[in-house]
Amino acid sequence: MAAHQEKKLAEERKHQNMQNDTKVSQGQWGRAWEVDWFSLASIIFLLMFAPLIVYYFIMSCDQYQCSLTDPLLDLLTGNKHLSDIWNRTPTLTYRAAGIYSLWVAFQVVLYVSIPDFCHKFLPGYVGGVQEGAVTPAGVVNKYEINGLQAWIITHVLWFANASCFHFFSPTIIFDNWIPLLWCANILGYTVSTFAMIKGYFFPTNAKDCKFTGNFFYDYMMGIEFNPRIGKWFDFKLFFNGRPGIVAWTLINLSFAAKQQELYGKVTNSMILVNVLQGIYVLDFFWNEAWYLKTIDICHDHFGWYLGWGDCVWLPYLYTLQGLYLVYHPVQLCTAHAAGVLMLGLLGYFIFRMTNHQKDLFRRTNGNCRIWGKKPEYIECSYVSVDGTKYYSKLMTSGFWGWARHFNYTGDLMGSLAYCLACGFEHILPYFYIVYMTILLTHRCIRDEHRCCSKYGKDWKRYTAAVPYRLLPGIF
Ligand code: NDP
């Protein structure tokens, strides 16, 4: 079995590395081959507690008006037992299972059977068949980029139903929120388990598989780099973008519809959350081809982290602000609303421009203009597993000269804006900015570790030229 041979090779590589630990491990960039105790402890913690964290947040809204402390106080004072809370939690229903199955099936159909037509009439939009980055094994995958089209079709149908057909209520998502959580978990665990089995027995590309020998690490971080079914069904592109991110804006719309139903109006805070997160989601689909060059696709393997994360964590925790606003219909004063809008738009502008500068720079191989000037860069090289040498460039001007991850800084400003839209009464909506700060700081460190292995001394020249990570002069 090809995967087993690769596992053997991994053991040999591990042995060679241990014999010469001073050698830079070029050709071995990508996810770690060895697991340190801290990574293992974090992974076991997440496997055990991430599903509970999601449940706790959603249950707090359902049973405690979004207070995060009241359930704990009830439990600690003996006022309630775990079983009381559990017994009041809505269970899986046939209706939710039906809605969820239809939803996922519909997104699969949109993904695999309708080739992109948006790029034929939308100027500047890059869709249709596109190539990903070179994988550590030297493979270049092709992707059908049709996420924008899937998003548009889904939302047109949603609005057509809400305004004309009335087959279902727009509050359908909110009304089935906890039963749908169980469905999302079933899909998340099924997909992650399937990906692990597939990695062992029928990988899409055995040379791009990684086995650390640690079951928990492999389950969480994934074995296969780009698992696929057939030529086009790519797990990473599908699960991250749809059903998770297409659902994000629909979920927010459903929360807005619930506010309308309960209070007879939609508050300005709910509109702000819908608009700012809507821009972020639309940006993702407009730039789906660019997404092929991000860490998720270029470096992460597909395991529970992406599989379960995309099915459960993303749709449930990225939408907490909208959920909170259903229980607390905050109406912001004009100055507060304007401040949130400006912070959100400025964050988005920085996020987009920084990502755009890198994309333009890489696409044109440095033959472009950044802020009206020829970009400055550092020439670097790396080696793939088969020994082929590749050349690349790291830009040191524009936003990339200010900090090594200024795109994350913009993302964090936008994330803070979503939270501030919910006022200051509860901490639950602020979970997002805390989580994003941890995620992006960790991602920054993880990416730099990988880039250091990939580019060796060239990376050190780059970090000397651009010394800060997120905030110039501070961090
Ligand atoms: P980046 O888009 O910053 O990509 C990092 C990669 O870019 C590096 O691995 C390296 O890849 C290349 N690179 C690094 N420095 C330079 C440089 N100076 N010049 C040219 N290329 C460089 O990171 P992500 O993929 O993590 O993020 C993409 C976006 O997605 C970010 O804006 C982030 O905020 C957002 N994001 C949002 C999340 C969310 O949950 N909302 C989660 C994660 C990301 P190479 O090997 O090609 O050299």
Short mmCIF file of C-alpha atoms and ligand atoms in Angstrom, two decimals:
data_model
loop_
_atom_site.label_atom_id
_atom_site.label_comp_id
_atom_site.label_asym_id
_atom_site.label_seq_id
_atom_site.Cartn_x
_atom_site.Cartn_y
_atom_site.Cartn_z
CA MET A 1 0.00 0.00 0.00
CA ALA A 2 1.46 3.38 -1.11
CA ALA A 3 0.47 5.07 2.15
CA HIS A 4 2.25 2.43 4.23
CA GLN A 5 5.43 2.87 2.19
CA GLU A 6 5.20 6.60 2.82
CA LYS A 7 4.78 5.91 6.54
CA LYS A 8 8.01 3.87 6.46
CA LEU A 9 9.77 6.66 4.62
CA ALA A 10 8.55 9.08 7.28
CA GLU A 11 10.18 6.93 9.97
CA GLU A 12 13.44 6.90 7.99
CA ARG A 13 13.35 10.66 7.49
CA LYS A 14 12.71 11.13 11.20
CA HIS A 15 15.78 8.97 11.95
CA GLN A 16 17.95 10.94 9.49
CA ASN A 17 16.84 14.23 11.03
CA MET A 18 17.72 13.01 14.49
CA GLN A 19 21.19 12.07 13.27
CA ASN A 20 21.85 15.51 11.89
CA ASP A 21 19.83 18.03 13.81
CA THR A 22 21.91 20.97 12.65
CA LYS A 23 20.88 20.48 9.04
CA VAL A 24 18.02 22.70 7.92
CA SER A 25 15.14 20.43 6.97
CA GLN A 26 14.48 21.90 3.55
CA GLY A 27 12.32 19.61 1.44
CA GLN A 28 10.37 18.73 4.60
CA TRP A 29 8.34 21.89 4.95
CA GLY A 30 4.64 21.58 5.62
CA ARG A 31 3.03 20.07 8.71
CA ALA A 32 5.31 18.73 11.47
CA TRP A 33 6.75 15.22 11.24
CA GLU A 34 7.36 14.96 14.95
CA VAL A 35 5.05 15.86 17.80
CA ASP A 36 6.32 17.79 20.80
CA TRP A 37 4.55 17.38 24.15
CA PHE A 38 3.03 20.88 24.06
CA SER A 39 1.38 20.29 20.66
CA LEU A 40 0.13 16.91 21.82
CA ALA A 41 -1.31 18.33 25.06
CA SER A 42 -3.02 21.16 23.14
CA ILE A 43 -4.47 18.71 20.65
CA ILE A 44 -5.88 16.40 23.29
CA PHE A 45 -7.29 19.43 25.12
CA LEU A 46 -8.99 20.67 21.94
CA LEU A 47 -10.33 17.24 20.98
CA MET A 48 -11.89 16.94 24.42
CA PHE A 49 -13.05 20.48 25.04
CA ALA A 50 -13.72 22.23 21.69
CA PRO A 51 -17.12 20.47 21.22
CA LEU A 52 -17.99 21.33 24.83
CA ILE A 53 -17.03 24.97 24.34
CA VAL A 54 -19.37 25.21 21.33
CA TYR A 55 -22.16 23.53 23.29
CA TYR A 56 -21.60 25.80 26.31
CA PHE A 57 -21.88 28.99 24.25
CA ILE A 58 -24.98 27.93 22.36
CA MET A 59 -26.65 26.50 25.48
CA SER A 60 -25.87 29.73 27.40
CA CYS A 61 -27.84 31.70 24.84
CA ASP A 62 -30.66 29.18 24.72
CA GLN A 63 -31.10 28.76 28.47
CA TYR A 64 -29.37 31.78 30.09
CA GLN A 65 -29.91 34.73 27.73
CA CYS A 66 -26.25 34.50 26.61
CA SER A 67 -24.78 34.86 30.10
CA LEU A 68 -21.57 32.81 30.30
CA THR A 69 -21.34 33.01 34.09
CA ASP A 70 -24.90 32.11 35.14
CA PRO A 71 -24.73 28.43 34.08
CA LEU A 72 -21.46 28.04 36.01
CA LEU A 73 -22.90 29.78 39.07
CA ASP A 74 -26.00 27.59 38.93
CA LEU A 75 -23.83 24.47 38.78
CA LEU A 76 -21.40 25.59 41.49
CA THR A 77 -24.12 26.62 43.93
CA GLY A 78 -26.02 23.37 43.32
CA ASN A 79 -28.99 25.33 42.01
CA LYS A 80 -28.87 23.14 38.89
CA HIS A 81 -27.24 19.85 37.97
CA LEU A 82 -25.61 19.05 34.65
CA SER A 83 -28.53 16.75 33.94
CA ASP A 84 -31.01 19.65 34.36
CA ILE A 85 -29.18 21.66 31.72
CA TRP A 86 -28.80 18.65 29.44
CA ASN A 87 -32.48 17.68 29.78
CA ARG A 88 -33.53 21.17 28.67
CA THR A 89 -31.31 20.99 25.58
CA PRO A 90 -33.20 20.37 22.33
CA THR A 91 -32.34 16.98 20.83
CA LEU A 92 -31.64 15.91 17.26
CA THR A 93 -34.85 15.97 15.24
CA TYR A 94 -35.86 14.43 11.91
CA ARG A 95 -36.68 17.92 10.67
CA ALA A 96 -33.16 19.22 11.44
CA ALA A 97 -31.58 16.10 9.92
CA GLY A 98 -33.66 16.64 6.77
CA ILE A 99 -32.78 20.36 6.52
CA TYR A 100 -29.09 19.68 7.09
CA SER A 101 -28.87 16.79 4.61
CA LEU A 102 -30.63 18.85 1.95
CA TRP A 103 -28.33 21.80 2.65
CA VAL A 104 -25.11 19.79 2.33
CA ALA A 105 -26.37 17.87 -0.71
CA PHE A 106 -27.34 21.16 -2.40
CA GLN A 107 -23.87 22.60 -1.78
CA VAL A 108 -22.23 19.42 -3.14
CA VAL A 109 -24.32 19.72 -6.32
CA LEU A 110 -23.40 23.39 -6.72
CA TYR A 111 -19.74 22.54 -6.17
CA VAL A 112 -19.31 19.55 -8.46
CA SER A 113 -21.86 19.92 -11.18
CA ILE A 114 -22.07 23.58 -12.20
CA PRO A 115 -18.81 24.85 -13.76
CA ASP A 116 -18.17 28.49 -13.01
CA PHE A 117 -19.90 31.01 -15.24
CA CYS A 118 -19.29 34.14 -13.10
CA HIS A 119 -15.80 34.72 -14.55
CA LYS A 120 -17.38 34.99 -18.00
CA PHE A 121 -19.25 38.18 -17.17
CA LEU A 122 -17.78 39.66 -13.98
CA PRO A 123 -14.76 41.82 -14.88
CA GLY A 124 -11.75 41.18 -12.62
CA TYR A 125 -13.18 38.01 -11.09
CA VAL A 126 -10.93 34.92 -11.33
CA GLY A 127 -12.98 31.72 -11.47
CA GLY A 128 -13.15 28.43 -13.37
CA VAL A 129 -10.24 26.00 -13.36
CA GLN A 130 -7.27 27.36 -11.40
CA GLU A 131 -4.00 25.91 -10.13
CA GLY A 132 -2.99 25.64 -6.48
CA ALA A 133 0.56 26.05 -5.13
CA VAL A 134 3.27 23.39 -5.46
CA THR A 135 2.81 20.81 -2.69
CA PRO A 136 5.80 19.43 -0.71
CA ALA A 137 5.74 16.41 -3.07
CA GLY A 138 5.94 18.73 -6.08
CA VAL A 139 2.30 18.29 -7.21
CA VAL A 140 0.24 21.18 -8.61
CA ASN A 141 -3.49 20.54 -8.12
CA LYS A 142 -6.23 21.99 -10.27
CA TYR A 143 -9.40 23.39 -8.65
CA GLU A 144 -12.80 24.38 -10.05
CA ILE A 145 -13.33 27.82 -8.51
CA ASN A 146 -17.10 28.34 -8.41
CA GLY A 147 -17.74 29.46 -4.82
CA LEU A 148 -19.01 32.91 -5.74
CA GLN A 149 -21.55 31.33 -8.04
CA ALA A 150 -22.64 28.89 -5.30
CA TRP A 151 -22.97 31.80 -2.84
CA ILE A 152 -25.02 33.89 -5.31
CA ILE A 153 -27.37 31.03 -6.29
CA THR A 154 -27.91 30.09 -2.63
CA HIS A 155 -28.69 33.67 -1.59
CA VAL A 156 -30.91 34.40 -4.60
CA LEU A 157 -32.96 31.31 -3.68
CA TRP A 158 -33.03 32.39 -0.03
CA PHE A 159 -34.38 35.86 -0.88
CA ALA A 160 -36.80 34.41 -3.49
CA ASN A 161 -38.20 32.13 -0.81
CA ALA A 162 -38.39 34.89 1.80
CA SER A 163 -40.15 37.34 -0.49
CA CYS A 164 -42.21 35.19 -2.92
CA PHE A 165 -42.42 31.44 -2.40
CA HIS A 166 -42.57 31.11 1.41
CA PHE A 167 -41.70 27.38 1.35
CA PHE A 168 -40.04 27.87 4.74
CA SER A 169 -39.64 30.70 7.24
CA PRO A 170 -36.37 32.71 7.08
CA THR A 171 -36.08 32.03 10.82
CA ILE A 172 -35.67 28.31 10.03
CA ILE A 173 -31.97 28.28 10.96
CA PHE A 174 -32.46 30.02 14.32
CA ASP A 175 -35.52 27.88 15.11
CA ASN A 176 -33.52 24.66 14.62
CA TRP A 177 -30.17 25.97 15.84
CA ILE A 178 -29.39 23.30 18.47
CA PRO A 179 -30.81 20.29 16.56
CA LEU A 180 -28.71 21.48 13.60
CA LEU A 181 -25.66 21.56 15.89
CA TRP A 182 -25.96 17.81 16.39
CA CYS A 183 -26.18 17.30 12.61
CA ALA A 184 -23.11 19.48 12.04
CA ASN A 185 -21.21 17.44 14.63
CA ILE A 186 -22.18 14.16 12.97
CA LEU A 187 -20.91 15.45 9.63
CA GLY A 188 -17.74 16.93 11.18
CA TYR A 189 -16.77 13.68 12.93
CA THR A 190 -17.74 11.52 9.94
CA VAL A 191 -15.66 13.54 7.52
CA SER A 192 -12.61 13.68 9.84
CA THR A 193 -12.75 9.93 10.51
CA PHE A 194 -13.22 9.17 6.84
CA ALA A 195 -10.24 11.42 5.98
CA MET A 196 -8.05 9.50 8.44
CA ILE A 197 -9.06 6.09 7.04
CA LYS A 198 -8.62 7.39 3.52
CA GLY A 199 -5.14 8.66 4.37
CA TYR A 200 -4.12 5.15 5.46
CA PHE A 201 -5.79 3.04 2.80
CA PHE A 202 -6.55 5.04 -0.34
CA PRO A 203 -4.84 8.43 -0.33
CA THR A 204 -5.18 10.73 -3.30
CA ASN A 205 -1.44 11.39 -3.32
CA ALA A 206 0.59 9.12 -1.03
CA LYS A 207 3.72 11.28 -1.28
CA ASP A 208 1.88 14.21 0.27
CA CYS A 209 0.71 12.19 3.29
CA LYS A 210 2.29 12.69 6.70
CA PHE A 211 2.32 10.14 9.52
CA THR A 212 3.70 11.18 12.87
CA GLY A 213 2.84 7.83 14.44
CA ASN A 214 0.73 9.63 17.05
CA PHE A 215 -2.95 8.77 16.60
CA PHE A 216 -4.33 11.95 18.22
CA TYR A 217 -2.02 14.25 16.29
CA ASP A 218 -2.74 12.54 12.98
CA TYR A 219 -6.49 12.58 13.61
CA MET A 220 -6.48 16.25 14.54
CA MET A 221 -3.98 17.69 12.05
CA GLY A 222 -4.69 15.23 9.24
CA ILE A 223 -2.68 12.77 7.22
CA GLU A 224 -3.57 13.61 3.64
CA PHE A 225 -2.62 16.96 2.25
CA ASN A 226 -5.26 17.28 -0.43
CA PRO A 227 -7.81 14.46 -0.08
CA ARG A 228 -10.11 14.23 -3.08
CA ILE A 229 -12.91 12.06 -4.37
CA GLY A 230 -12.64 11.78 -8.11
CA LYS A 231 -10.89 14.52 -10.00
CA TRP A 232 -12.70 17.56 -8.61
CA PHE A 233 -14.22 16.97 -5.17
CA ASP A 234 -11.52 18.55 -3.01
CA PHE A 235 -12.23 18.17 0.72
CA LYS A 236 -10.40 21.29 1.83
CA LEU A 237 -11.92 23.67 -0.69
CA PHE A 238 -15.41 22.25 -0.20
CA PHE A 239 -15.59 22.01 3.57
CA ASN A 240 -13.95 25.31 4.32
CA GLY A 241 -15.94 27.34 1.82
CA ARG A 242 -19.23 25.53 1.61
CA PRO A 243 -21.17 24.55 3.64
CA GLY A 244 -19.39 26.62 6.35
CA ILE A 245 -18.82 30.05 4.81
CA VAL A 246 -21.85 30.10 2.48
CA ALA A 247 -23.89 29.31 5.58
CA TRP A 248 -22.34 32.18 7.58
CA THR A 249 -24.30 34.93 5.82
CA LEU A 250 -27.50 32.85 5.72
CA ILE A 251 -27.25 32.23 9.45
CA ASN A 252 -26.90 35.98 10.07
CA LEU A 253 -29.90 36.65 7.84
CA SER A 254 -31.92 34.11 9.78
CA PHE A 255 -30.96 35.83 13.06
CA ALA A 256 -32.03 39.18 11.61
CA ALA A 257 -35.36 37.64 10.55
CA LYS A 258 -35.82 36.34 14.10
CA GLN A 259 -35.25 39.82 15.53
CA GLN A 260 -37.89 41.13 13.14
CA GLU A 261 -40.32 38.40 14.21
CA LEU A 262 -39.71 38.90 17.96
CA TYR A 263 -39.43 42.69 18.21
CA GLY A 264 -41.00 43.98 15.00
CA LYS A 265 -37.72 45.60 13.88
CA VAL A 266 -34.11 44.84 13.03
CA THR A 267 -31.63 46.83 15.16
CA ASN A 268 -28.73 48.83 13.70
CA SER A 269 -26.29 46.52 15.52
CA MET A 270 -27.75 43.50 13.69
CA ILE A 271 -27.51 45.36 10.38
CA LEU A 272 -23.86 46.24 11.11
CA VAL A 273 -22.99 42.62 11.93
CA ASN A 274 -24.77 41.41 8.78
CA VAL A 275 -23.09 44.01 6.57
CA LEU A 276 -19.53 43.75 7.96
CA GLN A 277 -19.51 39.95 8.06
CA GLY A 278 -21.27 39.89 4.67
CA ILE A 279 -18.40 41.94 3.16
CA TYR A 280 -15.89 39.50 4.66
CA VAL A 281 -17.72 36.46 3.27
CA LEU A 282 -18.22 37.99 -0.15
CA ASP A 283 -14.55 38.94 -0.21
CA PHE A 284 -13.67 35.33 0.49
CA PHE A 285 -15.67 34.09 -2.49
CA TRP A 286 -14.59 36.90 -4.81
CA ASN A 287 -11.00 35.91 -4.00
CA GLU A 288 -11.47 32.15 -3.83
CA ALA A 289 -8.64 31.64 -6.35
CA TRP A 290 -6.36 33.61 -4.00
CA TYR A 291 -7.50 31.35 -1.17
CA LEU A 292 -5.73 28.48 -2.96
CA LYS A 293 -2.46 30.17 -1.97
CA THR A 294 -3.28 30.56 1.74
CA ILE A 295 -2.01 28.41 4.61
CA ASP A 296 -5.24 26.34 4.81
CA ILE A 297 -4.78 25.03 1.29
CA CYS A 298 -0.99 25.29 0.86
CA HIS A 299 0.20 23.90 4.16
CA ASP A 300 -2.46 22.35 6.41
CA HIS A 301 -3.36 18.70 6.06
CA PHE A 302 -7.02 17.71 6.23
CA GLY A 303 -7.99 16.29 9.61
CA TRP A 304 -10.38 17.08 12.44
CA TYR A 305 -8.98 20.60 12.75
CA LEU A 306 -10.31 21.51 9.30
CA GLY A 307 -13.09 18.91 8.95
CA TRP A 308 -14.86 19.36 12.28
CA GLY A 309 -13.74 22.99 12.52
CA ASP A 310 -15.40 23.90 9.22
CA CYS A 311 -18.62 22.02 9.96
CA VAL A 312 -19.11 23.06 13.60
CA TRP A 313 -16.70 25.64 15.00
CA LEU A 314 -16.94 28.11 12.14
CA PRO A 315 -20.72 28.28 11.60
CA TYR A 316 -21.51 28.20 15.32
CA LEU A 317 -18.86 30.43 16.87
CA TYR A 318 -18.25 32.92 14.06
CA THR A 319 -21.94 33.83 14.18
CA LEU A 320 -22.19 34.42 17.94
CA GLN A 321 -22.73 38.18 17.52
CA GLY A 322 -25.90 37.68 15.46
CA LEU A 323 -27.17 35.03 17.88
CA TYR A 324 -26.51 37.32 20.84
CA LEU A 325 -28.41 40.15 19.18
CA VAL A 326 -31.51 37.96 18.89
CA TYR A 327 -31.57 37.70 22.69
CA HIS A 328 -30.34 41.29 23.27
CA PRO A 329 -31.62 43.60 20.52
CA VAL A 330 -29.00 46.34 21.06
CA GLN A 331 -29.79 49.67 19.34
CA LEU A 332 -26.55 51.67 19.13
CA CYS A 333 -26.34 55.47 19.27
CA THR A 334 -25.24 57.02 15.97
CA ALA A 335 -21.66 57.77 17.15
CA HIS A 336 -21.15 54.20 18.38
CA ALA A 337 -22.58 52.71 15.18
CA ALA A 338 -20.45 55.02 13.00
CA GLY A 339 -17.31 54.13 15.03
CA VAL A 340 -17.97 50.39 14.58
CA LEU A 341 -18.60 50.85 10.88
CA MET A 342 -15.38 52.83 10.40
CA LEU A 343 -13.27 50.35 12.38
CA GLY A 344 -14.79 47.44 10.46
CA LEU A 345 -14.22 49.08 7.07
CA LEU A 346 -10.67 50.19 7.92
CA GLY A 347 -9.84 46.68 9.15
CA TYR A 348 -11.28 45.23 5.98
CA PHE A 349 -9.34 47.70 3.82
CA ILE A 350 -6.02 46.76 5.49
CA PHE A 351 -6.85 43.04 5.31
CA ARG A 352 -7.77 43.21 1.63
CA MET A 353 -4.98 45.54 0.48
CA THR A 354 -2.30 43.51 2.28
CA ASN A 355 -3.56 40.25 0.79
CA HIS A 356 -3.92 41.92 -2.61
CA GLN A 357 -0.34 43.24 -2.53
CA LYS A 358 1.07 39.77 -1.89
CA ASP A 359 -1.17 38.20 -4.49
CA LEU A 360 -0.23 40.77 -7.15
CA PHE A 361 3.45 40.49 -6.27
CA ARG A 362 3.45 36.70 -6.49
CA ARG A 363 1.28 36.55 -9.65
CA THR A 364 3.50 38.97 -11.55
CA ASN A 365 6.70 37.57 -10.05
CA GLY A 366 7.49 41.03 -8.69
CA ASN A 367 6.84 42.85 -11.98
CA CYS A 368 4.21 45.19 -10.58
CA ARG A 369 3.90 48.46 -8.69
CA ILE A 370 3.16 48.65 -4.97
CA TRP A 371 2.19 52.12 -3.78
CA GLY A 372 3.43 53.50 -7.11
CA LYS A 373 6.91 51.96 -6.86
CA LYS A 374 8.64 48.76 -7.95
CA PRO A 375 8.38 46.35 -4.98
CA GLU A 376 11.45 45.49 -2.93
CA TYR A 377 12.02 41.83 -2.12
CA ILE A 378 14.39 39.11 -1.00
CA GLU A 379 15.21 36.29 -3.41
CA CYS A 380 14.86 32.86 -1.80
CA SER A 381 14.91 29.19 -2.71
CA TYR A 382 13.56 25.91 -1.37
CA VAL A 383 13.66 22.22 -2.23
CA SER A 384 10.69 19.81 -2.58
CA VAL A 385 10.73 16.18 -1.39
CA ASP A 386 11.95 14.91 -4.77
CA GLY A 387 14.98 17.23 -4.57
CA THR A 388 13.76 19.78 -7.13
CA LYS A 389 14.94 23.29 -6.35
CA TYR A 390 12.38 26.13 -6.64
CA TYR A 391 12.86 29.89 -6.47
CA SER A 392 10.57 32.38 -4.78
CA LYS A 393 10.50 35.97 -3.53
CA LEU A 394 9.52 37.56 -0.22
CA MET A 395 8.29 41.13 -0.54
CA THR A 396 9.66 43.72 1.86
CA SER A 397 7.72 46.79 0.73
CA GLY A 398 4.11 48.02 0.93
CA PHE A 399 2.20 46.66 3.94
CA TRP A 400 4.60 43.69 3.88
CA GLY A 401 7.42 46.06 4.78
CA TRP A 402 5.48 47.31 7.85
CA ALA A 403 4.99 43.89 9.44
CA ARG A 404 5.25 40.25 8.37
CA HIS A 405 1.50 39.62 8.87
CA PHE A 406 -0.23 42.96 8.55
CA ASN A 407 -3.14 41.15 6.86
CA TYR A 408 -3.84 39.52 10.25
CA THR A 409 -3.80 42.95 11.91
CA GLY A 410 -6.54 44.15 9.54
CA ASP A 411 -8.50 40.94 10.16
CA LEU A 412 -8.28 41.53 13.92
CA MET A 413 -9.56 45.11 13.59
CA GLY A 414 -12.57 43.84 11.63
CA SER A 415 -13.17 41.10 14.20
CA LEU A 416 -13.13 43.65 17.03
CA ALA A 417 -15.69 45.76 15.15
CA TYR A 418 -18.18 42.83 15.02
CA CYS A 419 -17.86 42.44 18.79
CA LEU A 420 -18.16 46.15 19.56
CA ALA A 421 -21.41 46.21 17.58
CA CYS A 422 -22.98 44.18 20.40
CA GLY A 423 -22.42 46.80 23.14
CA PHE A 424 -20.80 46.13 26.49
CA GLU A 425 -23.37 44.23 28.52
CA HIS A 426 -22.06 40.68 28.06
CA ILE A 427 -18.71 39.06 27.27
CA LEU A 428 -20.11 36.33 25.01
CA PRO A 429 -19.93 38.38 21.76
CA TYR A 430 -16.28 39.23 22.59
CA PHE A 431 -15.29 35.58 22.38
CA TYR A 432 -14.62 36.12 18.68
CA ILE A 433 -11.86 38.71 19.09
CA VAL A 434 -10.21 36.64 21.86
CA TYR A 435 -10.34 33.55 19.67
CA MET A 436 -9.11 35.35 16.53
CA THR A 437 -6.20 36.89 18.45
CA ILE A 438 -5.14 33.43 19.66
CA LEU A 439 -5.75 31.84 16.25
CA LEU A 440 -3.86 34.43 14.22
CA THR A 441 -0.96 34.79 16.69
CA HIS A 442 -0.57 31.02 16.75
CA ARG A 443 -0.90 30.92 12.96
CA CYS A 444 1.74 33.60 12.64
CA ILE A 445 4.19 31.57 14.75
CA ARG A 446 3.28 28.32 12.97
CA ASP A 447 3.71 29.90 9.54
CA GLU A 448 7.05 31.44 10.44
CA HIS A 449 8.31 28.12 11.77
CA ARG A 450 7.33 26.50 8.48
CA CYS A 451 8.80 29.29 6.35
CA CYS A 452 12.04 29.05 8.32
CA SER A 453 12.25 25.31 7.51
CA LYS A 454 11.33 26.00 3.91
CA TYR A 455 13.63 28.95 3.15
CA GLY A 456 16.38 28.47 5.75
CA LYS A 457 18.88 31.35 5.80
CA ASP A 458 16.83 33.34 3.25
CA TRP A 459 14.02 33.51 5.82
CA LYS A 460 16.45 34.90 8.39
CA ARG A 461 17.44 37.66 5.93
CA TYR A 462 13.74 38.43 5.50
CA THR A 463 12.99 38.65 9.24
CA ALA A 464 16.01 40.94 9.65
CA ALA A 465 14.58 43.23 6.93
CA VAL A 466 11.01 43.14 8.38
CA PRO A 467 11.46 42.63 12.13
CA TYR A 468 7.83 42.91 13.36
CA ARG A 469 5.02 40.38 13.04
CA LEU A 470 1.70 42.16 13.60
CA LEU A 471 2.25 45.67 14.96
CA PRO A 472 5.19 47.74 13.70
CA GLY A 473 7.43 48.72 16.63
CA ILE A 474 5.53 46.53 19.14
CA PHE A 475 5.21 42.85 18.18
P1 NDP B 1 -0.87 34.66 4.43
O1 NDP B 1 -1.80 35.02 3.33
O2 NDP B 1 -0.16 35.76 5.11
O3 NDP B 1 0.15 33.63 3.80
C1 NDP B 1 1.35 33.28 4.42
C2 NDP B 1 2.25 32.76 3.33
O4 NDP B 1 2.57 33.82 2.42
C3 NDP B 1 3.58 32.28 3.85
O5 NDP B 1 3.49 30.94 4.28
C4 NDP B 1 4.46 32.43 2.63
O6 NDP B 1 4.13 31.35 1.75
C5 NDP B 1 3.93 33.69 1.98
N1 NDP B 1 4.60 34.89 2.41
C6 NDP B 1 4.92 35.26 3.67
N2 NDP B 1 5.54 36.46 3.68
C7 NDP B 1 5.58 36.86 2.40
C8 NDP B 1 6.09 38.02 1.76
N3 NDP B 1 6.69 38.99 2.44
N4 NDP B 1 5.99 38.12 0.42
C9 NDP B 1 5.39 37.14 -0.31
N5 NDP B 1 4.88 36.02 0.24
C10 NDP B 1 4.98 35.88 1.58
O7 NDP B 1 -1.54 33.83 5.57
P2 NDP B 1 -2.86 32.96 5.71
O8 NDP B 1 -2.96 32.01 4.61
O9 NDP B 1 -2.88 32.44 7.09
O10 NDP B 1 -4.04 34.02 5.67
C11 NDP B 1 -4.72 34.52 4.56
C12 NDP B 1 -5.77 35.48 5.05
O11 NDP B 1 -6.85 34.75 5.62
C13 NDP B 1 -5.27 36.44 6.10
O12 NDP B 1 -5.66 37.74 5.77
C14 NDP B 1 -5.94 36.00 7.37
O13 NDP B 1 -6.23 37.12 8.19
C15 NDP B 1 -7.19 35.30 6.87
N6 NDP B 1 -7.59 34.20 7.76
C16 NDP B 1 -8.82 34.25 8.34
C17 NDP B 1 -9.23 33.24 9.20
C18 NDP B 1 -10.57 33.26 9.82
O14 NDP B 1 -10.90 32.28 10.48
N7 NDP B 1 -11.35 34.32 9.67
C19 NDP B 1 -8.37 32.08 9.49
C20 NDP B 1 -7.11 32.15 8.84
C21 NDP B 1 -6.75 33.16 8.00
P3 NDP B 1 5.13 30.74 0.67
O15 NDP B 1 5.44 29.39 1.17
O16 NDP B 1 4.35 30.74 -0.60
O17 NDP B 1 6.34 31.64 0.60
#
